Short mmCIF file of C-alpha atoms in Angstrom, two decimals:
data_model
loop_
_atom_site.label_atom_id
_atom_site.label_comp_id
_atom_site.label_asym_id
_atom_site.label_seq_id
_atom_site.Cartn_x
_atom_site.Cartn_y
_atom_site.Cartn_z
CA MET A 1 6.41 42.91 -35.07
CA TRP A 2 8.50 43.66 -31.98
CA ARG A 3 5.57 45.61 -30.51
CA ASP A 4 3.40 42.51 -30.88
CA ILE A 5 6.06 40.32 -29.27
CA ARG A 6 6.52 42.68 -26.31
CA SER A 7 2.80 43.09 -25.70
CA ARG A 8 2.05 39.39 -26.06
CA TYR A 9 3.35 38.47 -22.61
CA ARG A 10 3.43 41.85 -20.91
CA GLN A 11 2.62 41.52 -17.19
CA ALA A 12 2.49 37.72 -17.49
CA VAL A 13 4.48 36.13 -14.66
CA LEU A 14 5.63 33.19 -16.77
CA GLY A 15 6.20 35.35 -19.84
CA ILE A 16 7.28 33.52 -22.95
CA LEU A 17 7.15 30.19 -21.11
CA TRP A 18 3.47 30.20 -22.04
CA ALA A 19 4.61 29.42 -25.58
CA LEU A 20 5.88 26.12 -24.17
CA ILE A 21 3.14 25.47 -21.62
CA ARG A 22 0.20 25.72 -24.04
CA PRO A 23 1.27 23.07 -26.58
CA LEU A 24 2.68 20.84 -23.85
CA THR A 25 -0.54 20.76 -21.83
CA THR A 26 -2.62 20.34 -24.98
CA MET A 27 -0.43 17.41 -26.02
CA LEU A 28 -0.77 15.78 -22.59
CA VAL A 29 -4.56 16.01 -22.72
CA PHE A 30 -4.81 14.56 -26.22
CA ALA A 31 -2.18 11.92 -25.47
CA PHE A 32 -4.35 10.69 -22.60
CA VAL A 33 -7.75 10.97 -24.29
CA LEU A 34 -6.90 9.95 -27.85
CA GLY A 35 -3.65 8.05 -27.36
CA ARG A 36 -4.37 6.07 -24.20
CA LEU A 37 -8.17 5.88 -24.03
CA ALA A 38 -9.26 5.96 -27.68
CA ARG A 39 -6.09 4.25 -28.97
CA VAL A 40 -5.93 6.41 -32.08
CA ASP A 41 -3.39 5.12 -34.61
CA SER A 42 -0.14 7.09 -34.57
CA GLU A 43 1.68 5.32 -37.43
CA GLY A 44 3.95 3.32 -35.13
CA GLN A 45 5.16 6.34 -33.18
CA PRO A 46 4.48 7.31 -29.54
CA TYR A 47 1.21 9.21 -29.64
CA ALA A 48 2.63 12.04 -27.53
CA LEU A 49 5.29 12.71 -30.17
CA PHE A 50 2.83 12.18 -33.01
CA SER A 51 0.40 14.73 -31.59
CA TYR A 52 3.04 17.22 -30.45
CA THR A 53 4.59 17.51 -33.90
CA GLY A 54 1.14 18.06 -35.38
CA LEU A 55 0.26 20.62 -32.72
CA LEU A 56 3.50 22.50 -33.35
CA ALA A 57 2.76 22.83 -37.05
CA TRP A 58 -0.86 23.74 -36.48
CA GLY A 59 -0.03 26.13 -33.65
CA LEU A 60 2.20 28.16 -35.93
CA PHE A 61 -0.48 28.30 -38.61
CA GLY A 62 -3.46 28.94 -36.35
CA SER A 63 -1.79 31.63 -34.22
CA SER A 64 -0.43 33.36 -37.33
CA VAL A 65 -3.84 33.43 -38.99
CA GLN A 66 -5.47 34.69 -35.79
CA SER A 67 -2.90 37.48 -35.38
CA ALA A 68 -2.96 38.48 -39.04
CA SER A 69 -6.75 38.58 -39.21
CA GLN A 70 -6.92 41.17 -36.41
CA SER A 71 -3.81 43.13 -37.37
CA VAL A 72 -5.46 45.94 -39.32
CA LEU A 73 -8.08 46.61 -36.66
CA ALA A 74 -5.43 46.48 -33.93
CA ALA A 75 -3.44 49.19 -35.73
CA SER A 76 -6.43 51.33 -36.68
CA GLY A 77 -4.77 54.45 -35.27
CA PHE A 78 -1.85 54.10 -37.64
CA VAL A 79 -4.03 53.16 -40.60
CA THR A 80 -6.10 56.33 -40.37
CA LYS A 81 -3.23 58.75 -39.69
CA VAL A 82 -0.09 57.48 -41.42
CA TYR A 83 0.37 56.14 -44.92
CA PHE A 84 2.38 52.96 -45.30
CA PRO A 85 1.87 49.69 -47.21
CA ARG A 86 -1.04 48.17 -45.28
CA ILE A 87 -0.02 44.67 -46.30
CA LEU A 88 2.84 44.97 -43.81
CA LEU A 89 0.37 44.74 -40.93
CA PRO A 90 -0.81 41.13 -41.43
CA LEU A 91 2.59 39.98 -42.64
CA SER A 92 4.54 41.44 -39.72
CA SER A 93 2.01 40.09 -37.21
CA ILE A 94 3.27 36.57 -37.95
CA GLY A 95 6.52 37.36 -36.11
CA ALA A 96 5.13 36.77 -32.60
CA PRO A 97 3.57 33.36 -33.41
CA ALA A 98 6.83 32.39 -35.12
CA LEU A 99 8.73 33.16 -31.92
CA ASP A 100 6.23 31.07 -29.94
CA PHE A 101 6.82 28.22 -32.38
CA LEU A 102 10.59 28.40 -31.95
CA VAL A 103 10.20 28.25 -28.17
CA ALA A 104 7.82 25.29 -28.37
CA VAL A 105 10.23 23.43 -30.67
CA LEU A 106 12.76 23.40 -27.82
CA LEU A 107 10.71 20.65 -26.19
CA LEU A 108 11.17 18.29 -29.14
CA PRO A 109 14.73 17.07 -28.34
CA PRO A 110 13.85 16.11 -24.72
CA LEU A 111 10.72 14.31 -25.95
CA LEU A 112 12.66 12.42 -28.61
CA LEU A 113 15.24 11.44 -26.01
CA TYR A 114 12.56 10.33 -23.54
CA TYR A 115 10.87 8.08 -26.10
CA GLY A 116 14.14 6.80 -27.54
CA VAL A 117 13.54 8.24 -31.01
CA ALA A 118 16.70 9.21 -32.87
CA LEU A 119 17.05 12.49 -34.73
CA ARG A 120 16.66 11.99 -38.46
CA VAL A 121 18.64 13.69 -41.20
CA GLU A 122 15.30 14.71 -42.74
CA ILE A 123 14.86 17.19 -39.91
CA LEU A 124 17.16 19.49 -41.89
CA LEU A 125 14.22 19.96 -44.26
CA ALA A 126 11.95 21.16 -41.46
CA PRO A 127 12.71 24.88 -42.09
CA LEU A 128 11.34 24.50 -45.63
CA VAL A 129 8.14 23.01 -44.24
CA VAL A 130 7.92 25.84 -41.71
CA LEU A 131 8.27 28.32 -44.57
CA TRP A 132 5.40 26.58 -46.34
CA ILE A 133 3.27 26.88 -43.20
CA VAL A 134 4.09 30.59 -42.93
CA VAL A 135 3.12 31.14 -46.59
CA ALA A 136 -0.16 29.28 -46.06
CA ALA A 137 -0.86 31.30 -42.91
CA ALA A 138 -0.01 34.54 -44.69
CA GLY A 139 -2.47 33.76 -47.47
CA VAL A 140 -5.36 32.95 -45.15
CA GLY A 141 -4.42 35.71 -42.68
CA VAL A 142 -4.19 38.44 -45.32
CA LEU A 143 -7.52 37.31 -46.78
CA LEU A 144 -9.22 37.48 -43.38
CA ALA A 145 -7.53 40.78 -42.48
CA GLY A 146 -9.16 42.38 -45.48
CA ILE A 147 -12.55 40.83 -44.81
CA VAL A 148 -12.65 41.46 -41.04
CA VAL A 149 -12.28 45.23 -41.45
CA ARG A 150 -15.55 45.39 -43.38
CA HIS A 151 -17.35 42.46 -41.76
CA ARG A 152 -16.53 42.33 -38.05
CA ASP A 153 -18.46 39.10 -37.47
CA PHE A 154 -15.67 37.24 -39.23
CA GLY A 155 -13.30 38.42 -36.52
CA HIS A 156 -15.46 36.86 -33.82
CA ALA A 157 -15.81 33.64 -35.80
CA THR A 158 -12.13 33.20 -36.61
CA THR A 159 -11.17 31.42 -33.38
CA PHE A 160 -14.10 29.02 -33.66
CA LEU A 161 -13.46 28.32 -37.35
CA LEU A 162 -9.76 27.68 -36.73
CA GLN A 163 -10.68 25.17 -34.02
CA LEU A 164 -12.94 23.32 -36.46
CA TRP A 165 -10.25 23.55 -39.13
CA MET A 166 -7.75 21.86 -36.83
CA TYR A 167 -10.04 18.87 -36.36
CA VAL A 168 -10.38 18.31 -40.12
CA THR A 169 -6.59 18.52 -40.48
CA PRO A 170 -4.41 15.45 -39.68
CA VAL A 171 -3.02 17.06 -36.53
CA LEU A 172 -4.20 14.47 -34.01
CA TYR A 173 -4.73 11.50 -36.33
CA PRO A 174 -3.08 10.14 -39.48
CA ILE A 175 -4.82 10.97 -42.72
CA ASN A 176 -5.01 7.26 -43.59
CA LEU A 177 -7.78 6.94 -40.99
CA LEU A 178 -10.06 8.72 -43.45
CA PRO A 179 -12.01 6.66 -45.99
CA ASP A 180 -10.40 6.50 -49.43
CA HIS A 181 -13.06 8.70 -51.03
CA LEU A 182 -12.41 11.45 -48.46
CA ARG A 183 -8.63 11.21 -48.38
CA ALA A 184 -8.12 12.79 -51.80
CA TRP A 185 -10.40 15.70 -50.88
CA ALA A 186 -8.62 16.15 -47.55
CA TYR A 187 -5.49 17.40 -49.32
CA LEU A 188 -7.41 20.40 -50.63
CA ASN A 189 -6.85 21.62 -47.10
CA PRO A 190 -3.69 23.77 -47.43
CA MET A 191 -2.47 22.53 -44.04
CA ALA A 192 -2.96 18.79 -44.59
CA ALA A 193 0.37 18.16 -46.30
CA PRO A 194 2.48 20.63 -44.25
CA VAL A 195 1.39 18.95 -41.01
CA GLU A 196 2.25 15.54 -42.46
CA LEU A 197 5.56 16.79 -43.81
CA PHE A 198 6.63 18.45 -40.58
CA ARG A 199 5.83 15.26 -38.69
CA ALA A 200 7.72 13.23 -41.29
CA THR A 201 10.89 15.32 -40.92
CA VAL A 202 10.90 14.54 -37.19
CA LEU A 203 9.46 11.02 -37.00
CA GLY A 204 9.79 9.60 -40.51
CA THR A 205 6.06 9.02 -40.91
CA PRO A 206 4.72 8.50 -44.46
CA VAL A 207 3.68 11.35 -46.75
CA SER A 208 1.77 11.48 -50.01
CA PRO A 209 3.63 13.22 -52.89
CA THR A 210 0.34 13.76 -54.71
CA GLY A 211 -1.23 15.13 -51.55
CA CYS A 212 1.70 17.51 -51.11
CA ALA A 213 1.22 18.82 -54.65
CA VAL A 214 -2.49 19.41 -54.07
CA SER A 215 -1.97 21.17 -50.73
CA ALA A 216 0.82 23.29 -52.22
CA ALA A 217 -1.47 24.41 -55.04
CA THR A 218 -4.20 25.26 -52.52
CA SER A 219 -1.73 27.23 -50.39
CA ILE A 220 -0.65 29.28 -53.41
CA ALA A 221 -4.28 29.84 -54.39
CA PHE A 222 -5.09 31.15 -50.90
CA LEU A 223 -2.06 33.46 -51.00
CA LEU A 224 -3.00 34.92 -54.38
CA LEU A 225 -6.64 35.27 -53.36
CA GLY A 226 -5.67 36.90 -50.08
CA LEU A 227 -3.39 39.42 -51.75
CA ALA A 228 -6.03 40.23 -54.38
CA VAL A 229 -8.81 40.75 -51.83
CA PHE A 230 -6.59 42.80 -49.53
CA ALA A 231 -5.44 45.04 -52.39
CA ARG A 232 -9.05 45.59 -53.39
CA VAL A 233 -10.36 46.56 -49.95
CA GLU A 234 -7.39 48.36 -48.39
CA ARG A 235 -8.16 51.64 -50.17
CA HIS A 236 -11.35 51.84 -48.09
CA PHE A 237 -9.80 50.99 -44.72
CA ALA A 238 -9.78 54.58 -43.47
CA ASP A 239 -13.50 54.90 -44.24
CA VAL A 240 -14.68 51.79 -42.37
CA ILE A 241 -12.32 51.55 -39.38
#
């Protein structure tokens, strides 16, 4: 994990500040295009805050999945020479994205102050939501880590697929913008409820208890599937790397 963190910003002039710059600039672009020009509903909250909270939650998930999916290939030298529980590779790779998330969260208090939004007591529940996001990311990341070793095309497609996944997740829009017949299906997305919940702990926006239950079940299903697939294919890692 520490090796990933050190190498992440090695020789970068701004170093770990990139963890703050990326979500901030992304938020500014979407706040202008979707918030100011398209006037996307933000449930009574400033669109900049609405989108930034969603981008924080998604950024943790997306970066964790991306890192985990490539973790076995990145450590191919260790995999072929030293025995250790291979599952540690995708799980430990989540450490660097988690640090990025913690840095990006530092911008929340100034944004809340700027927009005159008071801190809510519900924010104390945010760590539990973050844990949920990490579990969801671990499930998907472990699943992809096992698949990518044998099918390298999945590695190239991961970034593109995660981008599409973000757009079908209520990161930049509230889920109530979806038609009723699609809204129930939307919660099969394991990140639909965590994004809503994280935003709710900061801004007090509404959440669906039923939707949370469905997304939680999907997150657990992905975790179990990921662990099962990884356990099945890891015995052949040394042969295919």
